[in-house]
């Protein structure tokens, strides 16, 4: 009986967490998976969001610090980094804090990874200043 | 004498393997190298295609499972991943099998790598559904 | 009702898959997690093994081709690569086929990744030849 | 005049930050660099510790969340991951919070990276349970 | 007194090195950081350019060989790779030497990384030949 | 006729290049491959050493700058990095130049990659100073 409840709440919990964290961007990813891999949308809701993000041991704000840092350091996941920079703002990180996290990645993954992360943040924050060096 | 035959057949074998596996996309890569690094086109024909893909110990279908998995996991080689998703179809993998391989990469390289691989497959398969989350 | 059954069978299915694929090595990983992160052992059984490896669309043999290729290419997961070289043998890959997969990774991830994968296979296969170059 | 003060305080600030964050492990890294690259010890004190970790915009606890996540996700920096798991404890993260960060990396960098991070934490925490799966 | 001079010259030295090495592209990166992370522009001038590139032990030409090789091998930093291919030309590398470096990366990071590096060089060199395989 | 000569000289050329560059360490790698993947030893002689390292467009010294930088930046190929630090000394790089290359990698791949590269160099150079921070 517990299992039935848990299983039902697991997916629902994941759906609720996705909405709270990623907002519309999360919905778009789920929608984009429908025609290529609908089961993967289910796994995405169930494991990362239903299982991990809803665990009580770490706040959503702290979890987004970890995610933004990891995606910036890995360097090959720019679309997801942008989603999680927006998610960070959704769960209580300030722009300045996100910039601090991204700058710190220069120490662990090098200046190019940090620069690309900062230019991703610039785009998410909607800043449009002098020529974006990332594409030069 | 054997060496002469082998050397001649090595490049020809590579050319034939490239055509059988990558089709027109392979030809385009070779053509694109002509003005920047023509010798690299030769190495590409000779080593990966002439030496490796034509070895008898593993079928082309199995080799493409390995290549699709590796390129999806590495995450920084999207153009080549697309070429090899198409190549997988050429040598007998089904769309569903390719989707299975890409989903499985979530376990070994994380959800972003798997998502980006699935959206690459979506493009190669010519599917045009609701907003592609990869660029959000 | 379906959910209750599925949830119960999900973990059991994962346990059975882990045993069939990784054998004793899988059990050791689960045991090693007990004092540091017991919930992670649960997730490991449920998601990779209960959800992914038990999907019908790709044989276990094909799944291990993908996993061995990805872990060899990533290069930072030698313990897991060894577990899955053994797993490959468990689900029907031959030693020669595994060697082919690892050699092919030289094309996609470079010769060092392939060499380190081959020396990992040498260890798993129990071969003890002339000085292991990997540690030179 | 400000520059002189800043330059002097930059290195001193870095030294103080290194001691506060990494403790004895940080001192050992600096000492180990003496005979191979003494200038690099200076840069290590000045840039990561003097410039970055001492910036006011993010707490040391939050900075260590980012560092632990990034090093776990990158996968090739186990010695530094261990130093920063210990550093995390020094600046206020609990063992449970560190385990949460490392488990979450399974979503972004895959299960092997998370497993290797958890086994590193197990070693730093001084836990000695049933057979360490990381070396199986 | 020395420190004051050094600190002043450190930033100036970095600015001069950035101009000599990266030319206009370096200026654009610094400008692009102004509204998102102005302090990071300072660090970029001070540490990589003020501290590292101006060290006497290795020529700028040799340093660019190392940087082009590393960025090509890493694979996730295409904007920076393009900047440094141009920088290599600025400090005395020939087009042919840069092509040799990039081709050699096929051995250490695989053919996709080398191909993507060569297509980046093709763009920087202003070559416009038959269909660029990188985007196929 | 040319092809016959080239094919014969290709392997011989590779063998000679391997000996000149890697010395005894290269021989050990070839020997270690004998019982697991003898054909891969052939490819290693033919492609990296017979084809690439013997090309006239870049000196062996410059090629080793590129290789040391790439292997340090990739971070997952420590055995090969050690072989090529020794190879760098064989073909004319000084210890100080190798240390410069490795320190510079902090900018492109982060401080942990640079630290691990420096500690690898320390081992190759035979330096035994105060506690090696890499394993702390």
Coordinates of N, CA and C in Angstrom, one line a residue, chain C residues 1 31 37 43 59 73 78 89 106 114-115 119 134:
Chain C
X1 N -3.1 -0.3 -8.6 CA -2.7 -1.8 -8.4 C -1.5 -2.1 -9.3
X31 N 27.0 -3.4 -1.4 CA 27.4 -3.5 0.0 C 28.3 -2.3 0.5
X37 N 26.0 5.7 1.9 CA 24.9 6.3 1.2 C 23.9 5.1 0.8
X43 N 18.8 3.6 -5.3 CA 18.6 4.2 -6.7 C 19.3 3.4 -7.7
X59 N 19.1 -5.9 -26.4 CA 19.5 -7.0 -25.7 C 20.6 -6.6 -24.6
X73 N 35.6 5.4 -23.2 CA 35.8 6.7 -23.8 C 35.9 7.8 -22.7
X78 N 37.5 3.8 -14.3 CA 38.1 2.5 -14.4 C 37.5 1.4 -13.6
X89 N 31.2 -10.2 -20.5 CA 31.4 -11.7 -20.6 C 30.2 -12.4 -20.0
X106 N 39.9 4.1 -29.7 CA 41.1 5.0 -30.0 C 40.6 6.0 -31.1
X114 N 42.0 4.2 -25.1 CA 41.9 2.8 -25.6 C 42.9 1.9 -24.9
X115 N 44.1 2.4 -24.7 CA 45.2 1.7 -24.0 C 44.8 1.3 -22.6
X119 N 44.2 -2.4 -21.0 CA 44.9 -2.9 -19.8 C 43.9 -3.2 -18.7
X134 N 50.5 0.3 -18.7 CA 49.6 1.3 -18.1 C 50.2 2.0 -16.9

